Tab-separated table of C-alpha atoms and ligand atoms in Angstrom:
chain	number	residue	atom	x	y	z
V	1	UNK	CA	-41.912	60.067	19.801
V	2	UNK	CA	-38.052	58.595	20.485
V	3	UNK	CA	-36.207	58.838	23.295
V	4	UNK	CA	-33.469	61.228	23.245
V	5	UNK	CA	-30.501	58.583	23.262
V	6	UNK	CA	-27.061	60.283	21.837
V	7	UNK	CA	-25.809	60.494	25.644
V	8	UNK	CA	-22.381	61.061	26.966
V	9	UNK	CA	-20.919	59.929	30.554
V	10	UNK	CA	-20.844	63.298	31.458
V	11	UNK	CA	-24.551	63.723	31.404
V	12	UNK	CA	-25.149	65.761	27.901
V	13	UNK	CA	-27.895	64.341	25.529
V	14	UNK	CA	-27.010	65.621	21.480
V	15	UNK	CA	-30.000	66.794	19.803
V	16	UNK	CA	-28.889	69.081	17.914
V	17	UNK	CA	-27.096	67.087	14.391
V	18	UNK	CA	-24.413	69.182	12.582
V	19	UNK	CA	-24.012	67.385	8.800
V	20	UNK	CA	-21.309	68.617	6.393
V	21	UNK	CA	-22.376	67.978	3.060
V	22	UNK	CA	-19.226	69.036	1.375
V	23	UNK	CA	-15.620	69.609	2.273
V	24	UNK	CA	-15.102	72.131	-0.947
V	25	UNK	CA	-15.940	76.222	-0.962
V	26	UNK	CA	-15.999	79.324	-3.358
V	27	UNK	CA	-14.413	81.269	-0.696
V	28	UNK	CA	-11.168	80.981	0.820
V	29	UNK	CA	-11.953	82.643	4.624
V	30	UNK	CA	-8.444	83.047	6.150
V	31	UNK	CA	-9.232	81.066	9.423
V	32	UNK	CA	-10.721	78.274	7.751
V	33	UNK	CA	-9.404	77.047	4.489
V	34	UNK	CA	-5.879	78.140	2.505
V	35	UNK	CA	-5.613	80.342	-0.289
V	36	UNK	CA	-4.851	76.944	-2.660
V	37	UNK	CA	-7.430	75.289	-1.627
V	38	UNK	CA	-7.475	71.418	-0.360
V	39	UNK	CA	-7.090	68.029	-1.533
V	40	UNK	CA	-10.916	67.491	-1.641
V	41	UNK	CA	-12.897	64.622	-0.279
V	42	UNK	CA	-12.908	61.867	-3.084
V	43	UNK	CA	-16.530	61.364	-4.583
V	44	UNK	CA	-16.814	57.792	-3.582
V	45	UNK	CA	-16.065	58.157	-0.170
V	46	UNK	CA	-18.408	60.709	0.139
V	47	UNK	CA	-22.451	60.161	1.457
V	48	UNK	CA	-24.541	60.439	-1.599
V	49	UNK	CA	-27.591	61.908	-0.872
V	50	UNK	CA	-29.396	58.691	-0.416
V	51	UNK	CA	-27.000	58.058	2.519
V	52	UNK	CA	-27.476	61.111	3.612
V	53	UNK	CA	-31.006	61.203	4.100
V	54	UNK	CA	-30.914	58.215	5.593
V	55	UNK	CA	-28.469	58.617	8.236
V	56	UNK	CA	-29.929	61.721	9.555
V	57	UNK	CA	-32.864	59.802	9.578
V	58	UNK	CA	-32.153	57.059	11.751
V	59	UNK	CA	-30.497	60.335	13.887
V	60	UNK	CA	-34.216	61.706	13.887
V	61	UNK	CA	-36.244	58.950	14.397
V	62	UNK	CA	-34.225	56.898	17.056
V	63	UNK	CA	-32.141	59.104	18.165
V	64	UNK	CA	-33.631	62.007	19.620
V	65	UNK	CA	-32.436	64.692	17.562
V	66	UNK	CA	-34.598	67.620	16.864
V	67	UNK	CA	-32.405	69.770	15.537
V	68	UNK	CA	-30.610	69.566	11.704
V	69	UNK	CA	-28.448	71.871	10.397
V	70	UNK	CA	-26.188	71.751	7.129
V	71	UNK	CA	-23.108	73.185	6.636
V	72	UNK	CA	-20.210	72.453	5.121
V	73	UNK	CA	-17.388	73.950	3.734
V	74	UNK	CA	-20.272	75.458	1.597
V	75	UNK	CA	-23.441	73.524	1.809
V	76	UNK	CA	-25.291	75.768	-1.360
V	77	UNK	CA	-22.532	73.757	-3.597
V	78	UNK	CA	-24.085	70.601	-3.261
V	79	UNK	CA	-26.296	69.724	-6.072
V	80	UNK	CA	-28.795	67.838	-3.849
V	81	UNK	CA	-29.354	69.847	-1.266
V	82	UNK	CA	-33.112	71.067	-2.180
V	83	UNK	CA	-33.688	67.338	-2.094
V	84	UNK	CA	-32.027	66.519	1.005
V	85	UNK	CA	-33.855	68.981	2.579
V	86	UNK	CA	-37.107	67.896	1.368
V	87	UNK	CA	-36.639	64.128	2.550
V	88	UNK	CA	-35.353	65.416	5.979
V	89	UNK	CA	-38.236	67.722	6.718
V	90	UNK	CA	-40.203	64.520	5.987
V	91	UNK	CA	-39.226	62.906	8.866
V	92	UNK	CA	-41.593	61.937	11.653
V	93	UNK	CA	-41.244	64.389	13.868
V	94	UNK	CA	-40.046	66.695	11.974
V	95	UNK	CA	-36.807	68.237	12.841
V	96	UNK	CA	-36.330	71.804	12.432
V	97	UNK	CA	-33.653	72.257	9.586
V	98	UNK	CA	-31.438	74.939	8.938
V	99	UNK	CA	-27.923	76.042	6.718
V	100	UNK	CA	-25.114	77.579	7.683
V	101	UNK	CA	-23.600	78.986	4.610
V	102	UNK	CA	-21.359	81.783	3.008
V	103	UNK	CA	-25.045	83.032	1.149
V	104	UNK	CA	-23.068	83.053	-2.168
V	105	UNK	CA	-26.103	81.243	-4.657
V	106	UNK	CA	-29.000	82.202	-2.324
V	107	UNK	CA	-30.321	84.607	-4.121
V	108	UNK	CA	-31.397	82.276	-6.588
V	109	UNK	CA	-31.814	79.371	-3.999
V	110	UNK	CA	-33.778	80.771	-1.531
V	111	UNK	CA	-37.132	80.377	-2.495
V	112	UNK	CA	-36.801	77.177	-3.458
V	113	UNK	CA	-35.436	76.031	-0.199
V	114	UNK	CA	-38.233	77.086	1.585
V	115	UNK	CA	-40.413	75.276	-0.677
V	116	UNK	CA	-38.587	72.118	0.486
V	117	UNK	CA	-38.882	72.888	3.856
V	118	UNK	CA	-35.928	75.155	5.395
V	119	UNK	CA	-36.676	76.723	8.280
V	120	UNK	CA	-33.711	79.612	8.594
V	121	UNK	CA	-30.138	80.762	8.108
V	122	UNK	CA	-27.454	81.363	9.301
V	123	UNK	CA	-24.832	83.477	7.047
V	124	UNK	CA	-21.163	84.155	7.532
V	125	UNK	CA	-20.614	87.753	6.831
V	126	UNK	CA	-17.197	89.333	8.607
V	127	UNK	CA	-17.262	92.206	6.639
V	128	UNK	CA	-19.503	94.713	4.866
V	129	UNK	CA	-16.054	96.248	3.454
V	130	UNK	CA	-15.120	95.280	-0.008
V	131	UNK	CA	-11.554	95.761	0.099
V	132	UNK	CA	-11.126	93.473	3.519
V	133	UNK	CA	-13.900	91.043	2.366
V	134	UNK	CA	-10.768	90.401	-0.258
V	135	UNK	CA	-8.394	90.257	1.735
V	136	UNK	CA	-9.848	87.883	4.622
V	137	UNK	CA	-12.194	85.541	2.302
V	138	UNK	CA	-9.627	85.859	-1.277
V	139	UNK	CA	-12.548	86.127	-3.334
V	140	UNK	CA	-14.198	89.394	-4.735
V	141	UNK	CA	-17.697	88.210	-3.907
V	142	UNK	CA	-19.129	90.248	-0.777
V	143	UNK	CA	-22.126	91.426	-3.064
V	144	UNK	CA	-22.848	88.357	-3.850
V	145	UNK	CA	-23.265	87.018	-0.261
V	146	UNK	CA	-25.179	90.522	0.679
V	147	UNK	CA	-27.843	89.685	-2.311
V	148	UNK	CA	-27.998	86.623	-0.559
V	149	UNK	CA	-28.468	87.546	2.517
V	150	UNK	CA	-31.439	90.100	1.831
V	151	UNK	CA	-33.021	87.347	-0.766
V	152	UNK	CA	-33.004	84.859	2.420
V	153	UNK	CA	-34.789	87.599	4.366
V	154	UNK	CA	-37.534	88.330	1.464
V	155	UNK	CA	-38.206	84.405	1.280
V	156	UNK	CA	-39.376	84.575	4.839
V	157	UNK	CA	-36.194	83.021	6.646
V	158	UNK	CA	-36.321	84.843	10.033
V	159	UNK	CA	-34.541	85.255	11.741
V	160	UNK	CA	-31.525	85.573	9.467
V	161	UNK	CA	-28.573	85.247	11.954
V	162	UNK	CA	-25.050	86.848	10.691
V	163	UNK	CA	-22.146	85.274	12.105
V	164	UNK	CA	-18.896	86.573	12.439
V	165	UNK	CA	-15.279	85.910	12.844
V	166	UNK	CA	-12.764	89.073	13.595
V	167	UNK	CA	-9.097	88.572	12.551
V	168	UNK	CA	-6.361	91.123	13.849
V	169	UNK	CA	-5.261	93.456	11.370
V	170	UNK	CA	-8.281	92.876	9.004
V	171	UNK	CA	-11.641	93.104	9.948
V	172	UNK	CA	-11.429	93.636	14.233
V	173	UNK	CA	-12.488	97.295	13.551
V	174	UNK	CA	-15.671	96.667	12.229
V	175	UNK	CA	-17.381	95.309	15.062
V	176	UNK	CA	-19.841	98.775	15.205
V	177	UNK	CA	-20.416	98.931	11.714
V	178	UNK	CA	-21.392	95.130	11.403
V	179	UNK	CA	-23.480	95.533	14.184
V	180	UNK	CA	-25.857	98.742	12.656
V	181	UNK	CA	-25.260	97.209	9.624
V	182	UNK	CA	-27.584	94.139	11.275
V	183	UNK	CA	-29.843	96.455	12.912
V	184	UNK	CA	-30.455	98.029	10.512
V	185	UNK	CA	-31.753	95.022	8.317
V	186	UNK	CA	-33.566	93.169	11.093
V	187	UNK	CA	-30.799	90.918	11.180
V	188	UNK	CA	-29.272	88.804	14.213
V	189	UNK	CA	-25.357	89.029	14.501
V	190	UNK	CA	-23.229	87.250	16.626
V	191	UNK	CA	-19.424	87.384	16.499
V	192	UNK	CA	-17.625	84.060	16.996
V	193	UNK	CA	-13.923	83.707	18.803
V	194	UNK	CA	-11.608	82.696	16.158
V	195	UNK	CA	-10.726	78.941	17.262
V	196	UNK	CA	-7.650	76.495	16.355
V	197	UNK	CA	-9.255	74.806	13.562
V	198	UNK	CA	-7.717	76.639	10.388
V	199	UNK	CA	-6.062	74.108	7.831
V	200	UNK	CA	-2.759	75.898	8.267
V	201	UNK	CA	-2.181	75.759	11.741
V	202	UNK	CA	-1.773	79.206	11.949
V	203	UNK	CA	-3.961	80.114	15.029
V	204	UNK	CA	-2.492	81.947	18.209
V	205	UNK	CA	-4.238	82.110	21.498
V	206	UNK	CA	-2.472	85.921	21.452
V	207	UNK	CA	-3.701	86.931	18.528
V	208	UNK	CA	-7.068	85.983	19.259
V	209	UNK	CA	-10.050	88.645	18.970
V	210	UNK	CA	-11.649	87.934	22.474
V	211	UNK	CA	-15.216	88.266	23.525
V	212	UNK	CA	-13.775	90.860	26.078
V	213	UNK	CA	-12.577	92.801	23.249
V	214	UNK	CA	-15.847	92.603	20.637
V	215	UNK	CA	-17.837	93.824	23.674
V	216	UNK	CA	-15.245	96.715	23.956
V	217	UNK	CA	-15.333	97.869	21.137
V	218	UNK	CA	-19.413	97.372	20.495
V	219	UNK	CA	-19.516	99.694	23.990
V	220	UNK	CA	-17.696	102.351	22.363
V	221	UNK	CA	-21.060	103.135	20.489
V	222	UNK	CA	-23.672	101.286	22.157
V	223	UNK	CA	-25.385	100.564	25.509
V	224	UNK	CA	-25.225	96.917	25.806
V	225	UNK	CA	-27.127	95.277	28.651
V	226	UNK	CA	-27.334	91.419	30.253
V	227	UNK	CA	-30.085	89.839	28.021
V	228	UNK	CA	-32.614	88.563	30.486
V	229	UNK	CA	-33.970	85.659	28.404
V	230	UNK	CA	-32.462	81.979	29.347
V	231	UNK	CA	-29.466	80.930	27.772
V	232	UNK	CA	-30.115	76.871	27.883
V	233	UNK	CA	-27.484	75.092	25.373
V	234	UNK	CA	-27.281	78.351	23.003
V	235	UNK	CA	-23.327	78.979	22.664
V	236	UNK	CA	-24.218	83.095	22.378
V	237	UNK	CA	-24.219	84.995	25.198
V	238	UNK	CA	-26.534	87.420	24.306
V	239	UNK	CA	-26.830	91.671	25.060
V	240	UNK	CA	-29.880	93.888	24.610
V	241	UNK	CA	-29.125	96.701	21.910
V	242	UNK	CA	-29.332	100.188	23.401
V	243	UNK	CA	-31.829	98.513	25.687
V	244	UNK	CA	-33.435	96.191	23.241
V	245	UNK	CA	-35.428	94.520	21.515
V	246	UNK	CA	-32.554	94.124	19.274
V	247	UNK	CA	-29.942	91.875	20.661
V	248	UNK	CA	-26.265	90.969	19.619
V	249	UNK	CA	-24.517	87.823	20.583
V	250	UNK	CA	-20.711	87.069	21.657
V	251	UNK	CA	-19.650	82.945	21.348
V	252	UNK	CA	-16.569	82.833	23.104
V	253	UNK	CA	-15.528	79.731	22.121
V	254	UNK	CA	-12.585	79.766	23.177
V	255	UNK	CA	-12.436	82.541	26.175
V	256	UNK	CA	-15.805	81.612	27.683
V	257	UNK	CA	-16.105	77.727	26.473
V	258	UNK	CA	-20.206	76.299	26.709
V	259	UNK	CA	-18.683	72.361	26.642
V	260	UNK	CA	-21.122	71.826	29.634
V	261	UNK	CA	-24.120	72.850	27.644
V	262	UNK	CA	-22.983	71.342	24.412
V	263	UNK	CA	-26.103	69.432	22.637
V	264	UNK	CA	-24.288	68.838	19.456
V	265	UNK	CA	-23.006	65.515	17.304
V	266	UNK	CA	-21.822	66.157	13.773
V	267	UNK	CA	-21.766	63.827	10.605
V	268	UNK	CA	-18.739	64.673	7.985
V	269	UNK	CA	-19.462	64.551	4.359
V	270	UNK	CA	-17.769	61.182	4.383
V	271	UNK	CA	-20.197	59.452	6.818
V	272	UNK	CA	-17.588	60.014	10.364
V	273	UNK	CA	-19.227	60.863	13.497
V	274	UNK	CA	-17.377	63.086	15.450
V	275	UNK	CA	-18.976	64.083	18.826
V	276	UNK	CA	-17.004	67.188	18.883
V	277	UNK	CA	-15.278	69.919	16.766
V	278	UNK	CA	-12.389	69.456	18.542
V	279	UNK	CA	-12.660	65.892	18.985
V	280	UNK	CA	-9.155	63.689	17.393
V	281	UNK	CA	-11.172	60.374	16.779
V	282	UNK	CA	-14.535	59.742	14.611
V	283	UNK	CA	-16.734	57.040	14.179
V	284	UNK	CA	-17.333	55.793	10.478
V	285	UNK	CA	-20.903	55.028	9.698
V	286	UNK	CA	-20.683	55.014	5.973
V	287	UNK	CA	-18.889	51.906	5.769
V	288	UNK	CA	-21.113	50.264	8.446
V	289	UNK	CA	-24.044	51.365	6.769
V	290	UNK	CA	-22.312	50.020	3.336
V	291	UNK	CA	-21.811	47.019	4.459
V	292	UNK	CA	-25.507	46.286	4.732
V	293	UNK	CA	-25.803	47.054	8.597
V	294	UNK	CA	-29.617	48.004	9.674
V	295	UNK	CA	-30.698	51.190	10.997
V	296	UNK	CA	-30.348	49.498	14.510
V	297	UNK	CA	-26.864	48.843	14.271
V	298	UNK	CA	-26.020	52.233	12.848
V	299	UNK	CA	-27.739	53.723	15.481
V	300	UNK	CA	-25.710	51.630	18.607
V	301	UNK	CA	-22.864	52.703	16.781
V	302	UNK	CA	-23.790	56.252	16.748
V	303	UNK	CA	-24.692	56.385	20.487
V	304	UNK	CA	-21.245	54.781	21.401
V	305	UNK	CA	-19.549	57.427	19.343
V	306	UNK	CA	-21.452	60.086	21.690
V	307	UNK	CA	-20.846	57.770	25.040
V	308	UNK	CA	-16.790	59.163	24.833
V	309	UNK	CA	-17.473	62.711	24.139
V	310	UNK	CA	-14.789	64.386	26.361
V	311	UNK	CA	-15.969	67.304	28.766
V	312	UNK	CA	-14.586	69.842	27.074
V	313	UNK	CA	-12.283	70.703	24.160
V	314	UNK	CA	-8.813	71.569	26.315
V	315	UNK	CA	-7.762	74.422	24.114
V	316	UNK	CA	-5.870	75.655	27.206
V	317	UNK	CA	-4.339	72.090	27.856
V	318	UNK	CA	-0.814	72.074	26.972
V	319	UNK	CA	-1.629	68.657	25.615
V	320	UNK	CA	-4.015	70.381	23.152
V	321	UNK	CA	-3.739	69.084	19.921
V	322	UNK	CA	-5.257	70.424	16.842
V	323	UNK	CA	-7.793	68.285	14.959
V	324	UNK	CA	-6.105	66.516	12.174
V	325	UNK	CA	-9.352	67.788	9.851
V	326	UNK	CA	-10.009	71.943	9.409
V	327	UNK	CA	-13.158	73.150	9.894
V	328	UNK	CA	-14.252	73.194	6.155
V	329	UNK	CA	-13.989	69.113	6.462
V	330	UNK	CA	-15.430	68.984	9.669
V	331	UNK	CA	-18.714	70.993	9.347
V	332	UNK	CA	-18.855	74.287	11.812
Z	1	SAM	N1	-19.406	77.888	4.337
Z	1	SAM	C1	-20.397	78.072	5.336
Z	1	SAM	C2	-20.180	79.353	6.108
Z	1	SAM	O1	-19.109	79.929	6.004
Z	1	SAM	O2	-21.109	79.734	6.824
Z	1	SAM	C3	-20.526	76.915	6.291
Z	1	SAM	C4	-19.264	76.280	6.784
Z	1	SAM	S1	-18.259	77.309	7.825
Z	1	SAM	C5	-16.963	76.173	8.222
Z	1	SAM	C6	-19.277	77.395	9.288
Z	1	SAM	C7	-18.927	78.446	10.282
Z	1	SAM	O3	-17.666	78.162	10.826
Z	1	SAM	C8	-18.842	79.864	9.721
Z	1	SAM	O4	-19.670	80.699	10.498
Z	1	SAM	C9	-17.402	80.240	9.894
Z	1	SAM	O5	-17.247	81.604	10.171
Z	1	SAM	C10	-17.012	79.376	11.069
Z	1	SAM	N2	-15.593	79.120	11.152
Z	1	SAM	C11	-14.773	78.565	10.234
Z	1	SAM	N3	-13.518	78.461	10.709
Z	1	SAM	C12	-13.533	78.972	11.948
Z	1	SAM	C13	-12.547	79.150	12.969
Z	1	SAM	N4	-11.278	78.795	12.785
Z	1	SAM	N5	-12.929	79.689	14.141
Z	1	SAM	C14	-14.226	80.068	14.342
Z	1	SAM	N6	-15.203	79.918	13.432
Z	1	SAM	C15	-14.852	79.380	12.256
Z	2	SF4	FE1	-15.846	78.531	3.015
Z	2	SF4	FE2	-17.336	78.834	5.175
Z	2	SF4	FE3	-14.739	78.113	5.391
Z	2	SF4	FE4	-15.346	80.563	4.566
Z	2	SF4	S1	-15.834	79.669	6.587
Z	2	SF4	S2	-13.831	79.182	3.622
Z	2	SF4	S3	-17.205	80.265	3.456
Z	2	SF4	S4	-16.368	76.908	4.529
């Protein structure tokens, strides 16, 4: 077994590895990525899988991290995932593996993910409304991510988590019907605090959806009550469902920051470490690792990366400044 070793002077231990495998997407959610698009990640700089696979294991097996979870911009778009996936829940110990992803594709990819080895899901879903799902994500495709969703569910992913993001003036009145629409399906949804990381710069503390609000407005039809189970390094505050057992989670991000308990470290598509989303400096493995450096090497590197993690991500700072990459580079 390896020590857990991804530590930060402030007393948090990473064990939980966030890997982007690509930078590109079908969709085009407002908060994330512009209408246009982005000047994409060129191919060479990117991790092929190889590199891939073997950075995440040298995270595994000397690192300490238990957790993997691939996301992207969309993570179904990369051709190798089923076999990334199978090499990673290879690993000795095994970690326990999981995709965040827009759930466009999974209804053909689901089963044979979980033949390679994923373990769950977690979709984006902001809307069950096709008219906004056009408006917020610029792409007529909310069937195809509710297909998804449901074929994710029938291949045995459970829990299948929903997360979503509420934008002012387009989605923040579906909060209720998001939330039956979950509990009704058996699935688990958490709404997320829009945070400063869309390519545009376009985010305003004041126009924020808070987690004060979502709760509001989830009270308005149902009882919602403390969730008695321990929170530990989970960013969701958690509320029993008309007195449970079904729950709904609020990640206030922004409102009601978790930096303490953070247990995360995140690889970008191009081989950077970044020890936080909000972080403005990353550590480049892939050329270390290109230049014919051993997995020992890679692996000091990685832990100094951690070692400067800042306490928390200063979104209230006046110094705050917005990460130079948006969240579809940086993995979320
Ligand atoms: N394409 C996949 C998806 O949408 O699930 C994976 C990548 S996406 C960047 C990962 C998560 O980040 C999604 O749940 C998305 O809602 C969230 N996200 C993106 N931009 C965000 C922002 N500015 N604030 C809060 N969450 C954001
Ligand atoms: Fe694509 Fe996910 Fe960003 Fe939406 S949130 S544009 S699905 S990467």
């Amino acid at each position: 077994m390896s020590s857990p070793r991804l530590r930060d002077r402030h007393g948090r231990v990473a064990t939980d590895l966030r890997v982007s495998l690509t930078d590109r997407c079908n969709l085009r959610c407002t908060y994330c990525m512009p209408e246009a698009g982005l000047p994409w990640l060129p191919k060479p700089t990117m991790l092929t899988d190889d590199e891939v696979i073997r950075l995440v294991g040298i995270a595994v097996t000397r690192l300490g991290v238990t957790e993997v979870r691939f996301t992207g911009g969309e993570p179904l778009l990369r051709p190798g995932l089923r076999s990334i996936i199978d090499a990673v829940t290879d690993l000795e110990p095994r970690p326990e593996v999981s995709l965040t992803t827009n759930a466009i594709g999974l209804e053909r990819l689901a089963v044979p993910l979980v033949e390679a080895g994923l373990d769950r899901v977690n979709v984006s879903l902001d809307t069950i409304d096709r008219d906004s799902f056009k408006e917020l994500a610029k792409r007529d495709r909310l069937d195809q991510t509710l297909n998804g969703i449901k074929a994710a569910s029938a291949a045995g992913l459970a829990p299948v988590k929903l997360n979503t993001v509420l934008m002012r003036g387009i989605n923040d009145d579906e909060a209720p019907a998001l939330l039956r629409y979950a509990l009704a399906h058996d699935y688990q949804l958490r709404f997320i605090e829009q945070m400063p990381l869309d390519a545009g710069g376009t985010w305003r503390r004041d126009q924020m959806v808070t987690a004060a609000e979502i709760l509001e407005a989830l009270r308005a039809e149902f009882d919602l009550t403390p969730d008695p189970a321990h929170r530990g390094s989970a960013p969701a505050e958690t509320w029993l469902v008309d007195g449970g057992p079904a729950k709904v989670g609020v990640i206030g991000s922004v409102t009601r920051p978790f930096c303490g308990d953070c247990d995360r470290t995140r690889l970008t598509a191009d081989g950077q470490v970044r020890n936080c989303l909000f972080a403005t400096g990353e550590t480049d493995l892939r050329d270390l690792a290109r230049s014919g450096a051993g997995d020992e090497e890679i692996a000091a590197r990685w832990c100094e990366a951690m070692w400067g993690k800042k306490p928390g991500h200063g979104i209230d700072d006046p110094s705050f400044l917005q990460p130079s990459r948006p969240m579809s580079a940086i993995g979320g």
